[in-house]
Coordinates of C-alpha atoms in Angstrom, one line a residue:
X384 CA -27.8 4.9 -0.8
X385 CA -26.4 1.5 0.2
X386 CA -28.0 -0.1 -2.9
X387 CA -26.7 2.6 -5.2
X388 CA -25.1 1.6 -8.5
X389 CA -22.6 3.3 -10.8
X390 CA -22.5 2.6 -14.5
X391 CA -18.8 2.1 -15.3
X392 CA -17.3 2.5 -18.8
X393 CA -13.8 1.6 -19.7
X394 CA -12.5 2.7 -23.2
X395 CA -9.3 1.3 -24.5
X396 CA -7.5 0.6 -27.8
X397 CA -9.0 -2.8 -28.4
X398 CA -12.3 -2.8 -26.5
X399 CA -14.9 -0.8 -24.6
X400 CA -16.5 -2.4 -21.6
X401 CA -19.5 -1.4 -19.5
X402 CA -20.9 -2.7 -16.3
X403 CA -22.9 -1.9 -13.2
X404 CA -20.8 -1.7 -10.0
X405 CA -22.2 -1.5 -6.4
X406 CA -21.0 0.7 -3.5
X407 CA -18.6 -2.1 -2.3
X408 CA -16.7 -2.1 -5.6
X409 CA -18.3 -5.3 -6.9
X410 CA -19.3 -5.7 -10.5
X411 CA -22.9 -6.8 -10.7
X412 CA -23.2 -10.3 -12.1
X413 CA -24.5 -10.3 -15.7
X414 CA -24.1 -6.6 -16.2
X415 CA -20.7 -6.6 -17.9
X416 CA -20.6 -6.2 -21.7
X417 CA -17.9 -5.6 -24.2
X418 CA -17.6 -4.3 -27.7
X419 CA -14.5 -4.2 -29.9
X420 CA -12.7 -0.9 -30.7
X421 CA -9.5 -0.5 -32.6
X422 CA -7.5 1.8 -34.9
X423 CA -9.4 0.7 -38.0
X424 CA -12.8 1.9 -36.7
X425 CA -14.4 5.1 -37.8
X426 CA -15.7 7.7 -35.3
X427 CA -19.3 6.6 -35.8
X428 CA -18.3 3.0 -35.3
X429 CA -16.5 3.8 -32.1
X430 CA -19.5 5.8 -30.9
X431 CA -21.8 2.9 -31.8
X432 CA -19.6 0.5 -29.8
X433 CA -19.8 2.7 -26.7
X434 CA -23.5 3.1 -26.9
X435 CA -24.1 -0.7 -27.4
X436 CA -22.0 -1.6 -24.4
X437 CA -23.8 1.0 -22.2
X438 CA -27.3 0.1 -23.3
X439 CA -26.6 -3.6 -22.8
X440 CA -25.6 -2.9 -19.2
X441 CA -28.6 -0.8 -18.6
X442 CA -30.9 -3.6 -19.6
X443 CA -29.8 -5.4 -16.4
X444 CA -30.4 -2.4 -14.1
X445 CA -33.9 -3.1 -12.9
X446 CA -34.8 0.0 -10.7
X447 CA -33.5 3.1 -12.5
X448 CA -33.5 5.0 -9.3
X449 CA -30.5 3.0 -8.1
X450 CA -28.2 4.5 -10.8
X451 CA -26.5 7.5 -9.3
X452 CA -23.8 8.3 -11.9
X453 CA -21.7 7.2 -14.9
X454 CA -18.0 6.9 -14.4
X455 CA -15.8 6.7 -17.5
X456 CA -12.2 5.7 -17.7
X457 CA -10.6 6.4 -21.1
X458 CA -7.2 5.8 -22.7
X459 CA -5.5 9.2 -23.0
X460 CA -4.8 11.8 -23.7
X461 CA -8.0 13.5 -22.6
X462 CA -9.3 17.0 -21.9
X463 CA -10.9 16.6 -18.6
X464 CA -12.7 19.9 -18.3
X465 CA -14.4 19.5 -21.6
X466 CA -15.1 15.8 -21.5
X467 CA -13.0 15.1 -24.6
X468 CA -10.9 12.1 -25.4
X469 CA -8.1 11.6 -28.0
X470 CA -6.9 8.0 -27.4
X471 CA -3.5 7.5 -29.1
X472 CA -4.5 4.1 -30.4
X473 CA -7.9 5.3 -31.7
X474 CA -7.0 7.8 -34.4
X475 CA -10.6 8.4 -35.5
X476 CA -11.2 10.1 -32.1
X477 CA -9.4 13.4 -31.6
X478 CA -11.1 15.7 -29.1
X479 CA -14.2 13.5 -29.2
X480 CA -16.9 14.4 -26.7
X481 CA -17.2 11.0 -24.9
X482 CA -18.7 12.5 -21.7
X483 CA -21.5 14.0 -23.7
X484 CA -22.0 10.8 -25.6
X485 CA -22.5 8.9 -22.3
X486 CA -24.9 11.5 -20.9
X487 CA -26.9 11.4 -24.1
X488 CA -27.1 7.6 -23.8
X489 CA -28.1 7.7 -20.1
X490 CA -30.2 10.9 -19.9
X491 CA -30.6 12.6 -16.6
X492 CA -27.6 10.8 -15.0
X493 CA -24.3 12.8 -14.5
X494 CA -21.1 11.4 -16.0
X495 CA -17.5 11.8 -14.8
X496 CA -14.6 11.3 -17.1
X497 CA -11.0 10.6 -16.1
X498 CA -8.0 9.0 -17.7
X499 CA -8.0 5.2 -17.4
X500 CA -4.8 5.1 -15.5
X501 CA -6.2 7.3 -12.8
X502 CA -9.2 5.0 -12.6
X503 CA -6.8 2.1 -12.0
X504 CA -5.2 4.0 -9.2
X505 CA -8.6 4.6 -7.6
X506 CA -9.5 1.0 -7.9
X507 CA -6.3 -0.2 -6.2
X508 CA -6.7 2.4 -3.5
X509 CA -10.3 1.5 -2.8
X510 CA -10.4 -2.3 -2.9
X511 CA -7.1 -3.5 -4.4
X512 CA -3.4 -3.8 -3.5
X513 CA -3.0 -0.1 -2.4
X514 CA -5.5 -0.1 0.4
X515 CA -4.2 1.9 3.3
X516 CA -1.7 3.9 1.4
X517 CA -2.0 7.6 0.7
X518 CA 0.6 8.0 -2.1
X519 CA -0.1 5.6 -4.9
X520 CA 0.4 5.1 -8.6
X521 CA -1.7 2.6 -10.5
X522 CA -0.4 1.3 -13.8
X523 CA -1.8 -0.6 -16.7
X524 CA 0.7 -2.6 -18.8
X525 CA -1.2 -4.0 -21.8
X526 CA -1.8 -2.8 -25.4
X527 CA -0.6 0.5 -24.1
X528 CA 0.9 1.7 -20.8
X529 CA -1.1 4.1 -18.6
X530 CA -0.9 5.4 -15.1
X531 CA -2.6 7.5 -12.5
X532 CA -1.7 9.2 -9.2
X533 CA -3.2 9.5 -5.8
X534 CA -1.2 11.8 -3.5
X535 CA -2.1 12.5 0.1
X536 CA -5.2 10.5 -0.4
X537 CA -6.7 12.4 -3.3
X538 CA -6.4 11.9 -7.1
X539 CA -4.1 14.2 -9.1
X540 CA -5.2 14.8 -12.6
X541 CA -3.6 18.2 -13.5
X542 CA -5.1 21.0 -15.6
X543 CA -5.9 18.8 -18.6
X544 CA -6.5 15.5 -16.9
X545 CA -3.4 13.7 -18.0
X546 CA -1.2 13.8 -14.9
X547 CA 0.3 10.4 -14.2
X548 CA 0.6 9.4 -17.8
X549 CA 3.7 7.3 -17.1
X550 CA 3.5 5.5 -20.4
X551 CA 4.9 8.6 -22.1
X552 CA 7.8 9.2 -19.8
X553 CA 11.1 8.7 -21.6
X554 CA 13.6 6.3 -20.1
X555 CA 17.4 6.4 -20.6
X556 CA 19.2 3.8 -22.7
X557 CA 16.4 3.2 -25.2
X558 CA 15.7 4.7 -28.6
X559 CA 12.4 3.2 -29.6
X560 CA 10.2 5.7 -31.4
X561 CA 6.8 6.4 -29.9
X562 CA 3.5 7.3 -31.6
X563 CA 3.4 10.4 -29.4
X564 CA 6.5 11.7 -31.1
X565 CA 8.9 10.9 -28.3
X566 CA 11.9 8.6 -28.3
X567 CA 12.2 5.9 -25.7
X568 CA 8.8 6.3 -24.0
X569 CA 8.1 3.4 -21.7
X570 CA 5.0 2.5 -23.7
X571 CA 7.0 2.2 -26.9
X572 CA 9.4 -0.2 -25.2
X573 CA 7.3 -2.2 -22.7
X574 CA 3.7 -2.5 -23.8
X575 CA 2.7 -6.0 -24.9
X576 CA 2.7 -5.3 -28.7
X577 CA 5.9 -3.3 -28.6
X578 CA 7.7 -6.0 -26.5
X579 CA 6.6 -8.6 -29.1
X580 CA 7.7 -6.3 -31.9
X581 CA 11.2 -6.0 -30.4
X582 CA 11.4 -9.7 -29.9
X583 CA 10.5 -10.3 -33.6
X584 CA 13.2 -7.9 -34.7
X585 CA 15.7 -10.2 -32.8
X586 CA 14.5 -13.3 -34.6
X587 CA 11.6 -14.5 -32.4
X588 CA 8.8 -16.1 -34.5
X589 CA 5.8 -15.4 -32.4
X590 CA 3.2 -12.7 -32.8
X591 CA 1.4 -11.7 -29.5
X592 CA 2.1 -11.0 -25.9
X593 CA 0.4 -14.3 -25.1
X594 CA 2.8 -16.1 -27.5
X595 CA 5.7 -14.3 -25.8
X596 CA 4.6 -15.6 -22.4
X597 CA 4.5 -19.1 -23.7
X598 CA 8.0 -18.8 -25.2
X599 CA 9.3 -17.3 -21.9
X600 CA 7.9 -20.3 -20.0
X601 CA 9.6 -22.6 -22.5
X602 CA 13.0 -20.9 -21.9
X603 CA 13.3 -19.1 -25.3
X604 CA 16.3 -16.8 -24.9
X605 CA 14.8 -13.9 -27.0
X606 CA 11.6 -14.0 -25.0
X607 CA 13.6 -13.9 -21.8
X608 CA 15.6 -10.9 -23.0
X609 CA 12.4 -9.1 -24.2
X610 CA 10.7 -9.5 -20.8
X611 CA 13.9 -8.3 -19.0
X612 CA 14.1 -5.3 -21.3
X613 CA 10.5 -4.3 -20.7
X614 CA 10.8 -4.8 -16.9
X615 CA 14.0 -2.6 -16.8
X616 CA 12.2 0.2 -18.7
X617 CA 9.2 0.1 -16.5
X618 CA 11.4 0.0 -13.4
X619 CA 13.4 3.0 -14.6
X620 CA 10.2 5.0 -15.2
X621 CA 8.8 4.1 -11.7
X622 CA 12.1 5.1 -10.1
X623 CA 11.9 8.5 -11.8
X624 CA 8.2 8.9 -10.9
X625 CA 9.0 8.1 -7.3
X626 CA 11.9 10.6 -7.2
X627 CA 9.4 13.2 -8.4
X628 CA 6.4 12.6 -6.2
X629 CA 7.6 10.3 -3.4
X630 CA 5.4 7.3 -4.0
X631 CA 4.8 4.5 -1.4
X632 CA 3.3 1.8 -3.6
X633 CA 2.8 1.1 -7.3
X634 CA 0.2 -1.5 -8.3
X635 CA 0.4 -2.8 -11.8
X636 CA -2.3 -4.6 -13.8
X637 CA -3.2 -5.2 -17.4
X638 CA -2.8 -8.3 -19.5
X639 CA 0.9 -8.0 -20.4
X640 CA 1.8 -7.4 -16.7
X641 CA 1.1 -11.2 -16.4
X642 CA 3.6 -12.3 -19.0
X643 CA 5.7 -13.7 -16.2
X644 CA 6.2 -13.1 -12.5
X645 CA 9.8 -12.4 -13.4
X646 CA 8.7 -9.1 -15.0
X647 CA 8.2 -7.7 -11.5
X648 CA 11.7 -8.9 -10.4
X649 CA 13.2 -6.9 -13.3
X650 CA 11.1 -3.9 -12.4
X651 CA 12.3 -4.0 -8.8
X652 CA 15.9 -4.5 -9.8
X653 CA 15.9 -1.4 -11.9
X654 CA 14.5 0.6 -9.0
X655 CA 17.1 -0.9 -6.6
X656 CA 19.9 0.7 -8.6
X657 CA 19.0 4.1 -7.0
X658 CA 20.8 2.8 -3.9
X659 CA 21.7 6.2 -2.5
X660 CA 18.1 7.4 -2.6
X661 CA 16.2 5.4 0.1
X662 CA 13.1 7.5 -0.6
X663 CA 13.1 6.0 -4.1
X664 CA 14.0 2.4 -3.3
X665 CA 11.4 2.3 -0.6
X666 CA 8.6 2.2 -3.1
X667 CA 6.8 -1.1 -3.2
X668 CA 5.8 -2.5 -6.6
X669 CA 3.1 -5.1 -6.6
X670 CA 0.8 -6.9 -9.0
X671 CA -2.8 -5.5 -9.1
X672 CA -5.0 -6.8 -6.2
X673 CA -7.9 -6.8 -8.6
X674 CA -9.2 -9.2 -11.2
X675 CA -9.8 -8.1 -14.8
X676 CA -12.7 -6.1 -13.3
X677 CA -10.2 -3.5 -12.1
X678 CA -10.7 -0.8 -14.9
X679 CA -14.4 -1.0 -14.4
X680 CA -14.2 -0.8 -10.6
X681 CA -11.9 2.2 -11.0
X682 CA -14.4 3.9 -13.3
X683 CA -17.1 3.3 -10.8
X684 CA -15.0 4.8 -8.1
X685 CA -15.3 8.1 -9.8
X686 CA -18.9 7.9 -8.7
X687 CA -18.8 5.9 -5.4
X688 CA -15.6 7.5 -4.2
X689 CA -16.2 11.0 -5.5
X690 CA -14.8 12.6 -2.3
X691 CA -11.3 11.4 -3.3
X692 CA -11.6 12.7 -6.9
X693 CA -10.0 16.1 -7.4

């Protein structure tokens, strides 16, 4: 149906959002709602937040016959086949049945659950910076770092649903401990909160990624070093991923990806060090072609672009 709508849900470590998205990848005006999440919330409180966001979006639906599916993008890890989520930054939810919760909240409408990074890849491939490419990685650089893969035009999620989880690829030359148990994971180094944490350890007096961006613009030497360090780690991870699966383009969104345009220069410089491997250095790294609607557009693509979802 040309007027069909998907209900998109994006669950992350600080918020859950819900919106209606049309078949062109546009978020329907007035349908977007947000509820806070966070590591301090209980399981019931997280479930209530998800329900509240979904129900608020549904109040704007009008004709219920237009709703053809629910698409859910969740921070990982997930268990795709069972519809379970265990977001690293939401400890109250381990193997939580998020897909079932959505289907109970929107009875009679099928739900599809995938990792949020894969949804970002879908969004970029559909209406963003990766249009026209068949081998794509989408990345989120924000509170955490996530990723997802499209290879030969189709999503790749693996047997559990966690393929493309680049935030937990370890990069050489770093020893930052990660909540997953690894050492030197790119999320532990280059996410917004962890970049700010490293800067504070060097004597910087700010608190947040937004503060760091301000300090960077003002020429603060520690902030400049922190952004360079994060860009180098992200670039090393992308170079390794490209060596593994021969990517053409990587589109990066998320709040901390906007800390400075220089972040992308540092990412590209780290990739360029693989000078003898043209199939690695060919990869194009670009900012997201989407607004902050990207995660919701990607969740909706699970419904509207179901033919590309493996």
